[in-house]
Short mmCIF file of C-alpha atoms in Angstrom, two decimals:
data_model
loop_
_atom_site.label_atom_id
_atom_site.label_comp_id
_atom_site.label_asym_id
_atom_site.label_seq_id
_atom_site.Cartn_x
_atom_site.Cartn_y
_atom_site.Cartn_z
CA MET A 1 0.19 0.18 -0.13
CA LYS A 2 2.62 2.52 1.00
CA ASN A 3 4.69 1.45 -2.40
CA LEU A 4 1.18 3.36 -4.19
CA ALA A 5 0.64 6.78 -5.68
CA LEU A 6 -0.98 8.72 -2.91
CA HIS A 7 -4.55 9.04 -5.10
CA TRP A 8 -4.68 5.44 -5.24
CA GLN A 9 -4.22 5.11 -1.76
CA ILE A 10 -6.96 7.31 -1.12
CA LEU A 11 -9.49 6.06 -4.21
CA ILE A 12 -8.69 2.40 -2.39
CA GLY A 13 -9.54 3.67 0.92
CA MET A 14 -12.54 5.20 0.00
CA ALA A 15 -13.96 2.00 -1.86
CA LEU A 16 -12.91 0.07 1.44
CA GLY A 17 -14.96 2.65 3.17
CA VAL A 18 -17.91 2.03 1.40
CA GLY A 19 -17.44 -1.77 1.34
CA PHE A 20 -17.40 -1.50 4.88
CA GLY A 21 -19.93 0.91 5.15
CA VAL A 22 -22.25 -1.43 3.02
CA ILE A 23 -21.56 -4.28 5.50
CA ALA A 24 -21.63 -2.77 8.73
CA SER A 25 -24.91 -1.27 7.51
CA SER A 26 -26.45 -4.72 6.81
CA LEU A 27 -25.38 -6.25 10.00
CA GLY A 28 -26.76 -3.41 12.11
CA TRP A 29 -23.24 -2.33 13.17
CA GLY A 30 -23.94 1.30 12.88
CA ASP A 31 -23.03 2.04 16.40
CA PHE A 32 -19.52 0.45 16.44
CA VAL A 33 -19.14 2.58 13.16
CA SER A 34 -20.34 5.97 14.78
CA ASP A 35 -18.13 4.90 18.01
CA TRP A 36 -14.74 3.64 16.75
CA ILE A 37 -14.45 4.33 12.98
CA LYS A 38 -15.95 7.89 12.60
CA PRO A 39 -13.58 9.35 15.24
CA PHE A 40 -10.76 8.73 12.80
CA GLY A 41 -12.51 11.01 10.25
CA THR A 42 -13.28 13.56 12.63
CA ILE A 43 -9.31 13.66 13.60
CA PHE A 44 -8.69 13.68 9.82
CA ILE A 45 -10.69 16.71 9.58
CA ASN A 46 -9.63 18.44 12.83
CA SER A 47 -5.88 18.36 11.58
CA LEU A 48 -6.68 19.43 7.94
CA LYS A 49 -8.67 22.82 9.94
CA LEU A 50 -5.53 22.93 12.50
CA ILE A 51 -3.03 24.11 10.32
CA ALA A 52 -5.24 26.10 7.84
CA ILE A 53 -4.74 29.67 9.35
CA PRO A 54 -0.53 29.10 9.67
CA LEU A 55 -0.95 28.30 5.96
CA ILE A 56 -2.60 31.07 4.89
CA VAL A 57 -0.42 33.25 7.06
CA ALA A 58 2.95 32.17 6.07
CA SER A 59 2.13 31.67 2.20
CA LEU A 60 0.43 34.85 1.84
CA ILE A 61 3.24 36.68 3.78
CA LYS A 62 5.73 35.16 1.29
CA GLY A 63 3.75 36.08 -1.77
CA ILE A 64 3.39 39.54 -1.02
CA THR A 65 6.94 40.10 0.35
CA ASP A 66 8.16 38.90 -2.53
CA LEU A 67 7.17 41.90 -4.56
CA LYS A 68 10.51 43.49 -2.62
CA ASP A 69 9.41 47.40 -2.64
CA ILE A 70 6.13 49.48 -2.48
CA SER A 71 7.09 50.99 -6.02
CA LYS A 72 6.52 47.75 -7.74
CA LEU A 73 3.38 46.73 -5.70
CA SER A 74 2.13 50.21 -7.25
CA ASN A 75 2.73 49.84 -10.90
CA MET A 76 3.80 46.25 -12.22
CA GLY A 77 2.40 44.71 -9.02
CA LEU A 78 -0.59 46.14 -9.03
CA ARG A 79 -1.74 45.58 -12.24
CA THR A 80 -0.49 41.74 -11.99
CA ILE A 81 -2.53 41.53 -8.43
CA GLY A 82 -5.76 43.35 -10.27
CA LEU A 83 -5.41 40.90 -13.48
CA TYR A 84 -5.05 37.65 -11.05
CA VAL A 85 -8.09 38.97 -8.88
CA MET A 86 -10.05 39.30 -12.34
CA THR A 87 -9.46 36.05 -13.59
CA THR A 88 -10.18 34.47 -10.21
CA VAL A 89 -13.51 36.29 -9.44
CA VAL A 90 -14.72 35.13 -13.17
CA ALA A 91 -13.53 31.56 -12.47
CA ILE A 92 -15.52 31.36 -9.16
CA VAL A 93 -18.50 32.90 -10.89
CA ILE A 94 -18.54 30.15 -14.01
CA GLY A 95 -18.27 27.80 -11.02
CA LEU A 96 -21.23 29.15 -9.53
CA VAL A 97 -23.37 29.68 -12.10
CA ILE A 98 -22.93 25.89 -13.51
CA VAL A 99 -23.49 24.24 -10.01
CA ASN A 100 -26.39 26.23 -9.66
CA VAL A 101 -27.71 25.24 -12.57
CA VAL A 102 -26.93 21.49 -12.82
CA ALA A 103 -27.82 21.36 -9.26
CA PRO A 104 -25.91 17.84 -8.83
CA GLY A 105 -26.21 17.99 -4.99
CA ARG A 106 -30.21 17.81 -5.50
CA SER A 107 -30.39 14.58 -7.00
CA ILE A 108 -29.88 12.93 -3.79
CA ASP A 109 -33.54 12.06 -2.17
CA GLN A 110 -35.25 14.07 0.50
CA THR A 111 -34.96 10.92 2.90
CA THR A 112 -31.19 11.22 2.61
CA ARG A 113 -31.35 14.75 3.05
CA ASP A 114 -33.02 14.64 6.21
CA ASN A 115 -30.90 12.37 7.50
CA LEU A 116 -27.82 14.13 6.69
CA LEU A 117 -29.53 17.32 8.44
CA ASN A 118 -30.25 15.58 11.63
CA ASP A 119 -26.82 14.67 11.82
CA PHE A 120 -26.09 18.57 11.26
CA ALA A 121 -28.69 20.26 13.23
CA ALA A 122 -26.48 22.21 15.48
CA ASP A 123 -24.60 23.72 12.69
CA ALA A 124 -28.06 24.43 10.38
CA GLY A 125 -29.27 25.97 13.95
CA ASN A 126 -25.68 27.65 14.01
CA GLN A 127 -26.60 29.08 10.63
CA ILE A 128 -30.25 30.53 10.66
CA THR A 129 -28.63 32.20 14.19
CA ALA A 130 -25.82 33.91 11.90
CA ALA A 131 -28.26 34.85 8.85
CA THR A 132 -30.93 36.57 11.48
CA ALA A 133 -28.18 38.41 12.96
CA GLN A 134 -26.48 39.59 9.67
CA ALA A 135 -30.07 40.66 8.59
CA ASP A 136 -30.36 42.84 11.13
CA ALA A 137 -26.57 44.68 11.10
CA GLY A 138 -26.28 47.75 9.07
CA PRO A 139 -25.58 47.93 5.11
CA LEU A 140 -21.58 48.61 6.24
CA GLN A 141 -21.51 45.66 9.38
CA ALA A 142 -19.58 43.63 6.64
CA LEU A 143 -16.70 46.46 6.12
CA VAL A 144 -16.25 46.61 9.79
CA ASP A 145 -16.32 43.05 10.22
CA LEU A 146 -13.12 42.87 8.35
CA VAL A 147 -11.00 44.86 10.15
CA PRO A 148 -10.15 42.41 13.62
CA ASP A 149 -9.83 44.55 16.59
CA ASN A 150 -7.58 41.54 18.16
CA ILE A 151 -6.02 39.58 15.50
CA VAL A 152 -5.50 36.37 18.08
CA GLY A 153 -9.11 36.21 18.74
CA ALA A 154 -9.81 36.70 15.08
CA ALA A 155 -7.08 33.69 14.62
CA SER A 156 -8.89 31.68 16.90
CA SER A 157 -11.70 30.90 14.48
CA ASN A 158 -11.52 29.56 10.95
CA GLY A 159 -14.79 31.54 10.39
CA ASN A 160 -12.94 34.92 10.95
CA MET A 161 -10.51 33.87 8.11
CA LEU A 162 -11.09 37.55 6.30
CA GLN A 163 -9.86 39.48 9.49
CA VAL A 164 -6.83 37.28 9.38
CA ILE A 165 -6.32 37.88 5.49
CA PHE A 166 -6.67 41.62 6.16
CA PHE A 167 -3.90 41.67 9.11
CA VAL A 168 -1.51 39.38 6.85
CA ILE A 169 -1.79 41.80 4.08
CA PHE A 170 -1.76 45.15 5.95
CA PHE A 171 1.77 43.21 8.08
CA ALA A 172 2.77 42.27 4.63
CA ILE A 173 2.95 46.02 3.21
CA GLY A 174 4.67 47.18 6.33
CA LEU A 175 7.08 44.45 6.25
CA ILE A 176 7.68 45.75 2.40
CA LEU A 177 8.25 49.41 3.59
CA ILE A 178 10.88 48.77 6.61
CA ASP A 179 14.55 48.67 5.96
CA PRO A 180 15.43 45.48 4.15
CA LYS A 181 17.90 44.75 6.78
CA ARG A 182 15.29 44.79 9.41
CA ALA A 183 12.95 42.48 7.25
CA ALA A 184 15.16 40.12 6.16
CA PRO A 185 14.87 37.80 9.66
CA VAL A 186 11.15 37.90 9.98
CA LYS A 187 10.72 37.16 6.28
CA ASP A 188 12.75 34.30 6.45
CA PHE A 189 11.04 33.30 9.75
CA PHE A 190 7.74 33.00 7.43
CA ASP A 191 9.53 31.56 4.66
CA GLY A 192 10.29 29.09 7.26
CA VAL A 193 7.18 28.32 9.06
CA ASN A 194 6.18 28.46 5.20
CA GLU A 195 8.17 25.01 4.71
CA VAL A 196 7.17 23.99 8.07
CA VAL A 197 3.39 23.81 7.07
CA LEU A 198 3.90 22.18 3.71
CA LYS A 199 5.90 20.10 5.36
CA LEU A 200 2.79 18.99 7.59
CA ILE A 201 0.48 18.90 4.78
CA ASP A 202 2.18 16.14 3.18
CA LEU A 203 2.57 14.47 6.67
CA ILE A 204 -1.63 14.86 6.92
CA MET A 205 -2.18 13.82 3.33
CA LEU A 206 -0.54 10.49 4.37
CA THR A 207 -3.34 9.67 6.43
CA ALA A 208 -6.07 10.74 3.92
CA PRO A 209 -6.62 7.35 3.03
CA ILE A 210 -7.69 6.62 6.68
CA GLY A 211 -9.29 9.66 6.80
CA VAL A 212 -11.43 8.72 4.01
CA PHE A 213 -12.13 5.23 4.69
CA ALA A 214 -13.49 6.41 8.34
CA LEU A 215 -15.64 9.78 6.66
CA LEU A 216 -17.13 7.28 4.12
CA ALA A 217 -18.10 4.22 5.99
CA SER A 218 -19.59 6.18 8.90
CA LEU A 219 -21.29 8.68 5.76
CA VAL A 220 -22.71 4.87 4.15
CA VAL A 221 -23.97 3.79 7.60
CA GLU A 222 -25.58 6.83 8.65
CA ALA A 223 -27.31 8.08 4.72
CA PRO A 224 -26.93 4.55 2.61
CA SER A 225 -27.97 5.97 -0.95
CA LYS A 226 -27.14 5.59 -4.63
CA ASP A 227 -27.50 8.81 -5.14
CA LEU A 228 -24.59 9.97 -3.47
CA PHE A 229 -22.67 8.70 -5.99
CA VAL A 230 -24.45 9.64 -8.86
CA ALA A 231 -24.12 13.19 -7.57
CA LEU A 232 -20.72 12.64 -7.32
CA ILE A 233 -20.39 11.75 -11.22
CA MET A 234 -22.41 14.95 -11.62
CA TYR A 235 -20.17 17.13 -9.23
CA SER A 236 -16.60 15.97 -11.20
CA ALA A 237 -18.65 16.93 -14.27
CA CYS A 238 -19.70 20.21 -12.82
CA VAL A 239 -15.73 21.31 -12.25
CA LEU A 240 -14.49 19.97 -15.45
CA LEU A 241 -16.79 21.89 -17.29
CA GLY A 242 -15.81 25.09 -15.55
CA LEU A 243 -12.16 24.64 -15.58
CA GLY A 244 -12.88 23.66 -19.38
CA ILE A 245 -14.52 26.82 -20.13
CA MET A 246 -11.42 28.79 -18.50
CA ILE A 247 -8.50 26.65 -20.05
CA PHE A 248 -10.11 26.46 -23.57
CA GLY A 249 -12.23 29.80 -23.44
CA VAL A 250 -11.64 32.73 -21.06
CA TYR A 251 -7.64 32.54 -21.21
CA PRO A 252 -6.92 32.24 -25.12
CA MET A 253 -9.75 34.38 -25.52
CA MET A 254 -7.98 37.41 -23.33
CA VAL A 255 -4.69 36.46 -24.63
CA LYS A 256 -6.06 36.69 -28.38
CA VAL A 257 -7.99 40.41 -28.00
CA PHE A 258 -5.64 41.96 -25.73
CA THR A 259 -2.37 40.76 -27.59
CA GLY A 260 -3.41 39.74 -30.80
CA ARG A 261 -1.32 36.09 -30.24
CA SER A 262 -3.61 32.92 -31.83
CA TYR A 263 -5.15 30.20 -29.99
CA ARG A 264 -2.67 27.84 -32.07
CA ASN A 265 0.48 29.82 -30.87
CA PHE A 266 -0.75 29.98 -27.42
CA PHE A 267 -1.07 26.78 -26.50
CA ALA A 268 1.46 25.59 -28.42
CA GLY A 269 4.03 27.55 -26.11
CA MET A 270 2.06 26.39 -23.01
CA SER A 271 1.06 22.75 -23.22
CA PRO A 272 4.65 20.82 -22.09
CA ALA A 273 4.08 23.20 -18.95
CA GLN A 274 0.35 22.26 -18.73
CA LEU A 275 1.21 18.73 -19.34
CA LEU A 276 3.91 18.89 -16.26
CA ALA A 277 1.08 20.68 -14.31
CA PHE A 278 -1.17 17.90 -14.53
CA SER A 279 0.95 15.29 -14.11
CA THR A 280 2.52 16.72 -10.57
CA SER A 281 -0.67 18.87 -9.39
CA SER A 282 1.33 21.40 -8.43
CA SER A 283 2.39 25.04 -9.86
CA ALA A 284 5.56 25.73 -7.95
CA ALA A 285 6.92 22.36 -9.24
CA THR A 286 5.95 23.65 -12.58
CA LEU A 287 6.94 26.90 -12.46
CA PRO A 288 10.59 26.70 -13.75
CA VAL A 289 8.74 25.05 -16.93
CA THR A 290 6.23 27.87 -16.93
CA MET A 291 8.79 30.44 -16.85
CA GLU A 292 10.74 28.73 -19.69
CA ARG A 293 7.50 28.60 -22.01
CA VAL A 294 6.44 31.94 -21.36
CA GLU A 295 9.78 33.75 -21.84
CA GLU A 296 11.17 31.65 -24.81
CA HIS A 297 7.71 30.09 -26.62
CA LEU A 298 5.36 33.38 -25.90
CA GLY A 299 7.80 36.15 -26.17
CA VAL A 300 7.35 37.59 -22.58
CA ASP A 301 10.02 39.56 -21.25
CA GLU A 302 12.12 38.13 -18.53
CA GLU A 303 11.70 40.93 -16.17
CA VAL A 304 8.11 40.44 -16.24
CA THR A 305 8.37 36.54 -16.36
CA SER A 306 10.53 36.71 -13.03
CA PHE A 307 8.21 38.55 -11.12
CA VAL A 308 4.46 38.06 -12.41
CA LEU A 309 5.18 34.29 -12.56
CA PRO A 310 6.30 33.42 -9.34
CA ILE A 311 3.74 35.62 -7.21
CA GLY A 312 0.99 33.99 -9.39
CA ALA A 313 2.28 30.54 -8.26
CA THR A 314 1.37 31.77 -4.78
CA ILE A 315 -1.76 33.94 -5.29
CA ASN A 316 -3.38 33.19 -8.49
CA MET A 317 -5.39 29.91 -8.07
CA ASP A 318 -8.32 30.07 -10.60
CA GLY A 319 -8.70 26.59 -11.06
CA THR A 320 -8.67 25.99 -7.18
CA SER A 321 -11.16 29.16 -6.59
CA LEU A 322 -13.53 27.30 -9.06
CA TYR A 323 -13.60 24.05 -7.33
CA GLN A 324 -14.00 25.48 -4.17
CA ALA A 325 -17.24 27.57 -5.28
CA VAL A 326 -18.56 24.50 -7.69
CA ALA A 327 -17.79 22.15 -3.84
CA ALA A 328 -19.34 24.16 -1.56
CA VAL A 329 -22.57 24.72 -3.28
CA PHE A 330 -22.45 20.96 -4.13
CA ILE A 331 -22.22 20.05 -0.46
CA ALA A 332 -24.78 22.46 0.57
CA GLN A 333 -27.10 20.66 -1.79
CA ALA A 334 -26.14 17.65 -0.79
CA TYR A 335 -27.13 18.60 2.83
CA GLY A 336 -30.11 20.23 1.78
CA MET A 337 -29.22 23.81 2.63
CA GLY A 338 -30.24 26.87 1.23
CA LEU A 339 -27.67 29.43 -0.29
CA ASP A 340 -28.89 32.84 -0.60
CA LEU A 341 -27.36 35.46 -2.75
CA GLY A 342 -25.59 37.05 -0.23
CA ASP A 343 -24.19 33.68 1.06
CA GLN A 344 -23.18 32.67 -2.50
CA ILE A 345 -21.15 36.35 -2.52
CA THR A 346 -19.63 35.15 0.71
CA ILE A 347 -18.54 32.17 -1.47
CA ILE A 348 -17.02 34.42 -4.46
CA VAL A 349 -15.51 36.77 -1.51
CA THR A 350 -13.88 33.79 0.64
CA ALA A 351 -12.89 31.70 -2.28
CA LEU A 352 -10.95 34.97 -3.61
CA ALA A 353 -9.11 35.43 -0.47
CA ALA A 354 -8.63 31.75 0.32
CA SER A 355 -6.58 31.19 -3.11
CA ILE A 356 -4.16 34.38 -2.14
CA GLY A 357 -2.96 32.22 0.29
CA SER A 358 -3.34 28.51 -1.32
CA ALA A 359 -0.05 26.84 -1.25
CA ALA A 360 1.30 25.44 -4.91
CA VAL A 361 1.41 22.02 -3.91
CA PRO A 362 -1.02 18.78 -3.80
CA GLY A 363 -3.78 18.72 -1.19
CA ALA A 364 -3.55 22.35 -0.55
CA GLY A 365 -6.88 23.41 -2.37
CA MET A 366 -8.87 20.82 0.07
CA VAL A 367 -7.31 22.85 3.33
CA MET A 368 -8.84 26.31 1.46
CA LEU A 369 -11.95 24.32 1.12
CA VAL A 370 -12.45 23.97 5.12
CA ILE A 371 -12.19 27.81 5.06
CA VAL A 372 -14.87 28.38 2.91
CA LEU A 373 -17.09 25.82 4.26
CA GLY A 374 -16.70 27.42 7.69
CA GLN A 375 -17.27 31.13 6.06
CA VAL A 376 -20.86 29.93 5.19
CA GLY A 377 -22.13 27.47 7.63
CA ILE A 378 -21.32 24.29 5.54
CA PRO A 379 -20.60 21.26 7.77
CA GLU A 380 -16.36 20.46 7.07
CA VAL A 381 -17.40 16.66 6.85
CA GLY A 382 -19.18 17.02 3.51
CA LEU A 383 -15.30 16.97 2.20
CA ALA A 384 -15.89 13.08 2.60
CA LEU A 385 -18.49 13.37 -0.41
CA ILE A 386 -15.49 14.83 -2.61
CA PHE A 387 -12.50 13.55 -1.39
CA ALA A 388 -12.62 10.27 -3.74
CA VAL A 389 -12.39 12.28 -6.70
CA ASP A 390 -10.09 14.94 -5.14
CA ARG A 391 -6.85 14.02 -6.68
CA PRO A 392 -7.82 13.70 -10.19
CA LEU A 393 -9.80 16.87 -10.40
CA ASP A 394 -6.31 18.46 -8.45
CA MET A 395 -4.54 17.43 -11.39
CA CYS A 396 -6.79 19.63 -13.96
CA ARG A 397 -7.59 22.55 -12.05
CA THR A 398 -3.38 22.66 -11.64
CA VAL A 399 -3.52 22.94 -15.44
CA ALA A 400 -5.79 26.13 -15.06
CA ASN A 401 -3.58 27.88 -12.45
CA VAL A 402 -0.44 27.29 -14.81
CA THR A 403 -2.47 28.69 -18.03
CA GLY A 404 -4.19 31.39 -15.98
CA ASP A 405 -0.26 32.41 -14.60
CA ALA A 406 0.83 32.49 -18.53
CA THR A 407 -2.19 34.63 -19.50
CA VAL A 408 -1.53 37.07 -16.97
CA ALA A 409 1.94 37.11 -17.59
CA MET A 410 1.54 37.99 -21.39
CA LEU A 411 -1.45 40.63 -20.93
CA VAL A 412 0.80 42.16 -18.03
CA ALA A 413 3.94 42.29 -20.80
CA LYS A 414 1.79 43.93 -22.94
CA SER A 415 0.39 46.69 -20.82
CA VAL A 416 4.35 47.79 -20.26
CA GLY A 417 5.77 47.11 -23.77
CA LYS A 418 7.65 44.11 -22.69
CA LEU A 419 6.03 41.21 -24.87
CA GLY A 420 7.81 40.38 -27.78
CA GLU A 421 8.24 37.77 -30.51
CA PRO A 422 9.18 34.02 -29.16
CA ARG A 423 12.96 33.40 -28.99
CA GLU A 424 13.21 29.76 -29.04
CA ARG A 425 16.83 28.60 -27.69
CA LYS A 426 17.07 24.98 -29.57
CA LEU A 427 18.64 23.51 -26.42
CA ASP A 428 15.59 24.36 -24.23
CA ASP A 429 13.37 21.86 -26.05
CA HIS A 430 13.90 18.77 -23.32
CA TYR A 431 11.21 20.64 -21.95
CA ALA A 432 8.52 19.39 -24.49
CA GLU A 433 10.00 16.06 -23.58
CA VAL A 434 8.92 16.44 -19.99
#
């Protein structure tokens, strides 16, 4: 088992969990599963929630301080970040439109929904209470809530992640503005914290097969229904459709309109990096090849690629954000929870903010999804519904992330007069063999 790739281990864990759940359900072992199996799934979910805030703090500080100085932030930096934010919002909106139209979670019958809702009655009550409080608040209360009066208190709950992100951005800007010699130890510290947190993600993901086994076994025992698996296929189709629209529609259209480059040239230049992104599920691992392809095969100046692409690997997660939006609404639908316009706007804002701090490694998107779910009041244990197909979808959404990075690099280069003709070096053709 340990020699298998992680995604195969997760798929095996999922299959074993479902099989064990069916057997346990038929033999009347429901209490045994709830008492002795389900807690391991809860521990796995709690482990993901445990590192959510350290991950977003360290990763976001690293991404912003890589801008080096405030002048770059105000010139090329603002253009870069603005375009990244725009494409991310477009991706989230596309995901929300698709999942609301298709409604994959609605295929689960009412009996199954009632069982699931009974298990999470407390969470539903909390959501109703929060919605009532929000309705009674003033029109600018959301803006007031964005600024915490105590960062330690804000960091005590994943539901306050927007407040934490506000403080981290404020802190990182201050770090850029002070003497670089004094800032260096602080930046090095958070760079180190970022590396530690990424390693913790690796360790937690090693337990993913056990966590998925426990979660799905308990889910089958508590709400046995084939509807869940039909809905899961529909959910995957929604994610893939959204990613396909971004990769083959939005990105090449933006390149064509703003730079005049053809679809064929764009994909010919980016295809090796896209294939590597698909195989590694990591924007960071693909970054050297992405930079080489964008610079030599798409004609972007080195000054732009060395600035825009590393920042993009940290804060531009279009595919991840789209998946988070689809997953959040799908899980809410599965539990029969209605999301009004305000909730879906919250998903847009939270997924956008979470994507900025999302690490460019496999599995980090699932951690960020915990934040999105918590912000809207959707039960985090619903992750069990989508974990089985997360790895192949992660491979696809990483392709979208890398393609979005290249698109923004070309647009920024065009805006500052740094986009020229491709200048391919034949010695670098070995990348095409990756």
